[in-house]
Amino acid sequence: RIRAATEAAGRLARVTVPAWVAELDATVTVQDCRRFVDPAGGTFMLVGRFHRAERSHVVVVRVDELDCGAARDIILIDGDQWDEAHEALLFDLRAGGVDVTEEKLRPVHFRAAVEEAMDIRADHDRDAEDPTEILEEDGPGYPALALLLRSWMRTLPAPRRRRDHGHDGELDAASLSELLNLLSPPGRGRGLPAPRRPAALPAKRKKSDGPAPIYQIKVGLAGARPPIWRRLEVPADISLARLHGIIQVAFGWTDSHLHVFETPYGSFGRPDADLGHRASSRVTLEQVAPTGDKLRYTYDFGDNWEHDILVEKTLERDPSVAYPRCVGGRRAAPPEDCGGVWGYAELLEILGDPTHPEHRDRLDWLDLDDPTTVDPARFDPKVVTAALRQRR
C-alpha cells in the first residue's frame, strides 16, 4: 500500500497546472459600464466589460421590471464577440418594435444597480414555492454566474448603503403598528391584529399539464362612481407580478408606489417580512383565483387605489390571438397621486369650473392648457392592447 501511494503521489507531481490558474491572482478591472433603458424608462439590461490577465469578458444582466427589477439572468460573452452580439440584440429589439437607449454608467453606479437587481432576485428565490424552478437553466446557470459577478463587483467602488426595495414616504407595518399604539386609548386593543393563517397555496401548473387556458377577468376600481373597469384576457398561469404590470398599463398607472394582492392564500407583492407580503413573482393567478373567484389588488397605499378582480370565465386559447389583451372597459382612469377616488371626483369638479380658485393650479399640475382635453368618459380597449403589446 505504501508503494502504491508513493507511485500515485509521483504521478500527481507530474500533472501540469493549467495556465488559467495563475490568472486567478490577476486584478480585475472594468472598462465600460452601460445601462439599456426601455421606452417606459425602466432598466432593461446592465452591461459591463471586465478585463483580467489579457482576457476580456462582457457581463450582461437582464432585468425584469415587472418582477420588482430583479435580475432575470446573467450572460457571459467573450469580449471580442460583444460588438456582434450588441448589434444583433439591438436589431432584434427594434424589429420587434422596442426602441431601447443606452446610458453610460460610472462604475460605482453600475455596481449599485447590479447588486440591487441580484439582491431582489435572491429575495424572490428564497421565497420560491418550488425551489427547482430557479434551477431550470442550461450551462453554469444563474447561481454560479451570480457568485462570479458578485466577486467582480467587489473590485468596483462601493456604493452607499441601499434601502430595501420599497418607496419613501410610506409607513411599514412596524411603524403603522407603533402609530396605532400611540393613538389607541389605554385598555383598548392596541397595535395591528395578528394576521390569520392563510390557506395552503395550491400546487403550480406543471409543464406536463399542457398550456394553461385563458382567463377572462374584470378589474374594477372600487368606489368609483360612475364605474371604472377593464375586461382583460390573460393566460391563467400568469404570475401575479406580471398581472400587476398589466393592470398598471390598463389603468395608466406609473408603478411609482407599492402594491399588494390580497388572496385567500395570503398577501403577495414585493417580498416584505414586516408587511407579511410574499413574492408575487412566485405565484400564478390560477393558483389563487379559480373561475368565479375574486381577489383584491391595491396600488399606492397613500391614495389607496383598490381594484376588485373577478375571474369571469375560462376560455380556450385562440392561436391567432396575442395575449394578454383588453377586450372591454369603461371610462378613463384617474391620474396618479390625485388623492384616491374622492380626490379624483374633486379634481373633475374643479376642472369643470373655470371660476374655481384652484382651477389654474390643477391644470398646471396636469400640465394641461385646456381642461376640455380631460374626458373622464373616454376609453378605448384597443389603445390598452397596443400598450400591452409594446411591453411584451
Coordinates of C-alpha atoms in Angstrom, one line a residue:
R1 CA 0.0 0.0 0.0
I2 CA 2.8 2.4 0.8
R3 CA 4.4 1.6 -2.5
A4 CA 1.2 2.2 -4.4
A5 CA 0.6 5.5 -2.5
T6 CA 4.2 6.6 -3.4
E7 CA 3.6 5.9 -7.1
A8 CA 0.3 7.7 -7.1
A9 CA 1.9 10.8 -5.4
G10 CA 4.6 10.7 -8.1
R11 CA 2.0 10.8 -10.8
L12 CA 0.3 13.7 -9.2
A13 CA 3.5 15.6 -9.1
R14 CA 3.9 15.4 -12.8
V15 CA 0.4 17.0 -13.5
T16 CA 0.8 20.2 -15.4
V17 CA -1.1 23.2 -13.7
P18 CA -3.4 24.9 -16.3
A19 CA -2.3 28.4 -17.3
W20 CA -5.6 29.9 -16.2
V21 CA -5.0 29.0 -12.6
A22 CA -2.2 31.7 -12.4
E23 CA -4.7 34.2 -13.9
L24 CA -6.9 34.0 -10.8
D25 CA -4.4 36.2 -8.9
A26 CA -4.5 38.9 -11.6
T27 CA -6.5 42.1 -10.9
V28 CA -10.0 42.5 -12.4
T29 CA -10.7 45.9 -13.9
V30 CA -13.8 47.3 -15.6
Q31 CA -13.5 49.1 -18.9
D32 CA -17.1 50.1 -19.7
C33 CA -20.4 50.1 -17.9
R34 CA -23.8 50.8 -19.6
R35 CA -27.5 50.7 -18.8
F36 CA -30.1 49.9 -21.5
V37 CA -33.4 51.7 -20.9
D38 CA -36.7 50.7 -22.4
P39 CA -39.3 53.2 -23.8
A40 CA -41.1 53.3 -20.4
G41 CA -37.9 54.4 -18.7
G42 CA -37.2 51.1 -16.9
T43 CA -33.9 49.3 -16.9
F44 CA -33.9 46.6 -19.5
M45 CA -30.3 45.4 -19.2
L46 CA -27.0 46.2 -17.5
V47 CA -23.7 45.6 -19.3
G48 CA -20.2 45.7 -18.1
R49 CA -16.9 44.9 -19.8
F50 CA -14.3 43.3 -17.5
H51 CA -10.6 42.7 -18.1
R52 CA -8.2 40.4 -16.4
A53 CA -4.8 38.9 -17.5
E54 CA -5.2 39.8 -21.2
R55 CA -8.7 38.4 -21.2
S56 CA -11.9 40.5 -21.7
H57 CA -15.4 39.4 -20.9
V58 CA -18.7 41.2 -21.1
V59 CA -21.3 40.5 -18.5
V60 CA -24.9 41.1 -19.4
V61 CA -27.5 41.3 -16.6
R62 CA -31.1 41.2 -17.9
V63 CA -33.5 43.0 -15.6
D64 CA -37.2 42.2 -15.2
E65 CA -39.0 45.5 -14.3
L66 CA -42.3 43.5 -13.9
D67 CA -40.6 41.4 -11.2
C68 CA -39.6 44.3 -9.0
G69 CA -36.5 45.0 -11.0
A70 CA -35.0 41.6 -10.2
A71 CA -32.1 40.1 -12.2
R72 CA -33.7 37.7 -14.8
D73 CA -30.5 36.1 -15.9
I74 CA -26.8 36.7 -16.4
I75 CA -25.0 36.1 -19.7
L76 CA -21.2 35.9 -20.1
I77 CA -19.8 36.9 -23.5
D78 CA -16.2 36.9 -24.8
G79 CA -15.1 40.5 -25.2
D80 CA -14.2 40.0 -28.9
Q81 CA -17.8 38.8 -29.6
W82 CA -19.7 41.6 -27.9
D83 CA -19.8 44.1 -30.8
E84 CA -21.5 41.5 -33.0
A85 CA -23.9 40.4 -30.2
H86 CA -24.7 44.0 -29.4
E87 CA -25.7 44.8 -33.0
A88 CA -27.8 41.6 -33.2
L89 CA -29.6 42.4 -30.0
L90 CA -30.5 46.0 -31.0
F91 CA -31.6 44.8 -34.4
D92 CA -33.9 42.1 -32.9
L93 CA -35.4 44.5 -30.4
R94 CA -36.1 47.3 -32.9
A95 CA -37.5 44.8 -35.3
G96 CA -40.0 43.8 -32.6
G97 CA -40.9 47.5 -32.1
V98 CA -38.9 48.1 -28.9
D99 CA -36.5 51.0 -29.2
V100 CA -34.0 50.9 -26.3
T101 CA -31.5 53.5 -25.5
E102 CA -28.0 53.2 -23.9
E103 CA -26.6 55.2 -21.0
K104 CA -23.0 55.2 -19.7
L105 CA -22.7 54.5 -16.0
R106 CA -19.9 55.2 -13.6
P107 CA -18.6 52.0 -12.1
V108 CA -20.0 52.8 -8.6
H109 CA -23.5 53.3 -10.1
F110 CA -23.1 50.2 -12.2
R111 CA -22.2 48.2 -9.1
A112 CA -25.2 49.6 -7.2
A113 CA -27.6 48.7 -10.0
V114 CA -26.3 45.2 -10.5
E115 CA -26.2 44.3 -6.8
E116 CA -29.7 45.7 -6.2
A117 CA -31.0 43.5 -9.1
M118 CA -29.3 40.4 -7.8
D119 CA -30.4 41.1 -4.2
I120 CA -34.0 41.4 -5.3
R121 CA -33.6 38.1 -7.2
A122 CA -32.1 36.5 -4.1
D123 CA -35.1 37.6 -2.1
H124 CA -37.5 36.2 -4.6
D125 CA -35.6 32.9 -4.9
R126 CA -35.7 32.4 -1.2
D127 CA -39.5 32.8 -1.3
A128 CA -40.0 30.4 -4.2
E129 CA -42.7 27.8 -3.6
D130 CA -40.9 25.3 -5.8
P131 CA -37.1 25.6 -5.4
T132 CA -36.5 23.5 -8.6
E133 CA -38.0 26.3 -10.7
I134 CA -34.9 28.5 -10.1
L135 CA -32.5 25.8 -11.4
E136 CA -34.0 25.1 -14.8
E137 CA -31.1 26.7 -16.8
D138 CA -28.6 25.5 -19.4
G139 CA -24.9 26.0 -18.8
P140 CA -23.5 27.1 -15.5
G141 CA -26.8 28.6 -14.5
Y142 CA -27.7 31.8 -12.7
P143 CA -26.4 30.9 -9.2
A144 CA -22.9 30.2 -10.4
L145 CA -22.7 33.3 -12.6
A146 CA -24.1 35.4 -9.8
L147 CA -21.3 34.2 -7.5
L148 CA -18.7 35.1 -10.2
L149 CA -20.3 38.5 -10.8
R150 CA -20.5 39.4 -7.1
S151 CA -16.8 38.8 -6.8
W152 CA -16.1 41.1 -9.7
M153 CA -18.4 43.7 -8.3
R154 CA -16.3 43.9 -5.2
T155 CA -13.4 45.2 -7.3
L156 CA -15.5 48.3 -8.1
P157 CA -16.0 51.4 -5.9
A158 CA -18.6 50.6 -3.2
P159 CA -21.9 52.5 -3.4
R160 CA -23.6 54.0 -0.4
R161 CA -25.8 51.6 1.7
R162 CA -29.1 51.0 -0.1
R163 CA -32.5 50.8 1.4
D164 CA -34.5 47.6 0.9
H165 CA -36.5 47.8 -2.3
G166 CA -39.6 49.9 -1.4
H167 CA -40.7 53.5 -1.6
D168 CA -40.0 56.5 0.6
G169 CA -42.9 58.2 2.5
E170 CA -44.9 55.0 3.1
L171 CA -45.3 53.5 6.5
D172 CA -44.1 49.9 7.1
A173 CA -46.1 47.6 9.3
A174 CA -43.9 48.2 12.4
S175 CA -44.3 52.0 12.1
L176 CA -48.0 51.7 11.5
S177 CA -48.4 49.4 14.5
E178 CA -46.5 51.8 16.7
L179 CA -48.6 54.7 15.5
L180 CA -51.8 52.8 16.4
N181 CA -50.4 52.1 19.8
L182 CA -49.8 55.8 20.4
L183 CA -53.3 56.8 19.3
S184 CA -55.3 54.0 21.0
P185 CA -56.7 54.8 24.4
P186 CA -55.5 52.7 27.3
G187 CA -57.3 49.4 27.7
R188 CA -58.4 49.3 24.1
G189 CA -57.0 46.9 21.5
R190 CA -53.6 48.2 20.6
G191 CA -51.4 47.6 17.6
L192 CA -52.2 45.6 14.5
P193 CA -54.2 42.4 14.9
A194 CA -52.4 39.2 14.5
P195 CA -52.9 38.0 10.8
R196 CA -55.0 34.9 10.2
R197 CA -53.1 31.9 8.9
P198 CA -53.7 31.8 5.1
A199 CA -54.9 28.6 3.4
A200 CA -52.3 26.3 1.9
L201 CA -51.4 27.5 -1.6
P202 CA -52.4 25.0 -4.4
A203 CA -49.7 23.5 -6.5
K204 CA -48.5 25.4 -9.5
R205 CA -49.3 24.1 -13.0
K206 CA -46.6 21.6 -14.3
K207 CA -45.3 21.6 -17.9
S208 CA -46.8 18.1 -18.3
D209 CA -50.3 19.6 -17.7
G210 CA -50.0 21.4 -21.0
P211 CA -50.6 25.0 -21.9
A212 CA -52.8 27.0 -19.5
P213 CA -56.2 28.2 -20.7
I214 CA -57.1 31.9 -20.9
Y215 CA -58.8 33.7 -18.0
Q216 CA -61.3 36.5 -18.8
I217 CA -61.0 38.8 -15.8
K218 CA -62.8 42.0 -14.9
V219 CA -60.8 44.6 -13.0
G220 CA -62.9 47.3 -11.4
L221 CA -61.7 50.4 -9.4
A222 CA -63.5 50.1 -6.1
G223 CA -65.6 53.0 -5.1
A224 CA -65.5 54.8 -8.5
R225 CA -68.8 56.4 -9.5
P226 CA -69.6 56.0 -12.4
P227 CA -67.8 52.7 -12.5
I228 CA -64.3 52.5 -14.0
W229 CA -63.3 49.0 -15.1
R230 CA -61.3 46.9 -17.6
R231 CA -62.0 43.5 -19.1
L232 CA -58.8 41.6 -19.8
E233 CA -57.8 38.2 -21.3
V234 CA -54.7 36.7 -19.8
P235 CA -53.1 33.3 -19.5
A236 CA -54.4 31.5 -16.4
D237 CA -50.8 30.7 -15.3
I238 CA -49.6 34.3 -15.5
S239 CA -47.7 35.3 -12.3
L240 CA -49.2 37.9 -10.1
A241 CA -46.1 40.1 -10.7
R242 CA -46.9 40.2 -14.4
L243 CA -50.6 40.7 -13.7
H244 CA -49.5 43.7 -11.7
G245 CA -47.7 45.1 -14.7
I246 CA -50.8 44.5 -17.0
I247 CA -53.1 46.3 -14.5
Q248 CA -50.7 49.2 -14.4
V249 CA -50.9 49.6 -18.2
A250 CA -54.6 49.0 -18.3
F251 CA -55.3 51.9 -15.9
G252 CA -52.4 54.1 -16.9
W253 CA -50.6 53.9 -13.5
T254 CA -46.9 54.6 -13.5
D255 CA -45.8 51.9 -11.0
S256 CA -44.4 54.6 -8.6
H257 CA -45.8 53.1 -5.4
L258 CA -46.2 49.8 -3.6
H259 CA -48.9 47.3 -4.4
V260 CA -50.3 44.1 -2.9
F261 CA -52.7 41.3 -4.0
E262 CA -54.9 40.1 -1.1
T263 CA -55.9 36.5 -1.6
P264 CA -57.3 33.6 0.5
Y265 CA -53.7 32.2 0.4
G266 CA -52.0 35.3 1.8
S267 CA -50.7 38.7 0.5
F268 CA -48.4 38.9 -2.5
G269 CA -46.4 41.9 -3.8
R270 CA -42.8 42.9 -3.2
P271 CA -41.5 40.4 -0.6
D272 CA -41.6 42.1 2.8
A273 CA -41.5 40.2 6.0
D274 CA -42.7 43.1 8.1
L275 CA -45.8 43.6 5.9
G276 CA -46.3 39.9 5.5
H277 CA -46.1 40.1 1.7
R278 CA -44.7 37.1 -0.2
A279 CA -43.2 37.5 -3.7
S280 CA -45.8 37.9 -6.4
S281 CA -43.5 36.6 -9.0
R282 CA -43.7 33.1 -7.5
V283 CA -47.4 32.6 -7.6
T284 CA -49.8 32.4 -10.5
L285 CA -53.3 33.8 -11.0
E286 CA -54.9 30.3 -11.3
Q287 CA -53.4 29.2 -8.0
V288 CA -55.1 31.9 -6.0
A289 CA -58.3 32.5 -8.1
P290 CA -60.2 29.7 -9.8
T291 CA -63.0 30.7 -12.2
G292 CA -65.7 32.7 -10.3
D293 CA -63.4 33.8 -7.5
K294 CA -62.3 37.3 -6.6
L295 CA -59.2 38.9 -5.2
R296 CA -58.3 42.4 -4.3
Y297 CA -55.4 44.4 -5.8
T298 CA -54.3 47.6 -4.0
Y299 CA -52.0 50.1 -5.6
D300 CA -50.4 53.1 -3.7
F301 CA -51.0 52.7 0.0
G302 CA -51.5 56.5 0.3
D303 CA -54.2 57.1 -2.4
N304 CA -55.3 53.5 -1.8
W305 CA -56.5 52.6 -5.3
E306 CA -58.3 49.4 -4.6
H307 CA -59.2 47.1 -7.6
D308 CA -61.6 44.2 -7.4
I309 CA -60.5 41.4 -9.7
L310 CA -63.2 38.8 -10.8
V311 CA -62.3 35.8 -12.8
E312 CA -65.4 35.8 -15.0
K313 CA -64.7 32.7 -17.1
T314 CA -62.2 30.3 -18.7
L315 CA -61.6 30.4 -22.4
E316 CA -59.8 28.1 -24.8
R317 CA -56.6 29.6 -26.3
D318 CA -57.0 31.2 -29.8
P319 CA -53.8 30.6 -31.8
S320 CA -54.5 33.7 -33.8
V321 CA -54.6 36.0 -30.7
A322 CA -51.7 37.5 -28.8
Y323 CA -52.3 37.5 -25.1
P324 CA -52.7 39.5 -22.9
R325 CA -55.3 41.8 -24.4
C326 CA -58.0 44.2 -23.4
V327 CA -61.5 43.4 -24.7
G328 CA -63.6 45.9 -22.9
G329 CA -63.8 48.6 -20.3
R330 CA -65.4 51.9 -19.2
R331 CA -64.2 55.4 -18.5
A332 CA -60.7 56.9 -18.2
A333 CA -58.6 56.0 -15.2
P334 CA -57.7 58.8 -12.7
P335 CA -54.3 60.4 -12.9
E336 CA -51.6 59.3 -10.5
D337 CA -51.4 60.9 -7.0
C338 CA -54.7 62.8 -7.2
G339 CA -55.9 61.7 -3.8
G340 CA -57.8 58.5 -4.3
V341 CA -61.4 58.1 -5.6
W342 CA -62.7 61.1 -3.7
G343 CA -59.7 63.2 -4.7
Y344 CA -60.4 62.3 -8.4
A345 CA -64.1 63.3 -8.0
E346 CA -63.0 66.7 -6.6
L347 CA -60.4 67.1 -9.4
L348 CA -63.0 66.6 -12.1
E349 CA -65.3 69.1 -10.3
I350 CA -62.5 71.8 -10.2
L351 CA -61.6 71.2 -13.9
G352 CA -65.2 71.7 -14.9
D353 CA -65.4 75.0 -13.1
P354 CA -63.2 77.7 -14.7
T355 CA -64.2 80.1 -11.8
H356 CA -62.8 77.8 -9.1
P357 CA -59.8 79.3 -7.3
E358 CA -57.8 76.1 -7.8
H359 CA -58.7 75.6 -11.5
R360 CA -55.5 77.0 -12.9
D361 CA -53.3 75.2 -10.4
R362 CA -54.9 71.9 -11.2
L363 CA -54.4 72.4 -14.9
D364 CA -50.7 73.3 -14.3
W365 CA -50.4 70.1 -12.1
L366 CA -51.7 68.0 -15.0
D367 CA -49.5 70.0 -17.5
L368 CA -52.6 71.0 -19.5
D369 CA -53.7 74.2 -21.1
D370 CA -57.2 73.2 -22.0
P371 CA -59.5 71.4 -19.5
T372 CA -61.6 70.0 -22.3
T373 CA -58.8 67.6 -23.1
V374 CA -59.7 65.7 -20.0
D375 CA -62.6 63.4 -20.9
P376 CA -63.4 61.1 -18.0
A377 CA -65.7 59.1 -20.2
R378 CA -63.1 58.3 -22.8
F379 CA -61.8 54.7 -23.1
D380 CA -60.5 52.6 -26.0
P381 CA -59.6 48.9 -25.3
K382 CA -57.5 48.9 -28.5
V383 CA -55.2 51.5 -27.0
V384 CA -54.6 49.3 -23.9
T385 CA -54.0 46.3 -26.1
A386 CA -51.4 48.2 -28.2
A387 CA -49.7 49.4 -25.0
L388 CA -49.6 45.8 -23.6
R389 CA -48.1 44.6 -26.9
Q390 CA -45.2 47.1 -26.5
R391 CA -44.3 45.7 -23.1
R392 CA -44.0 42.1 -24.2

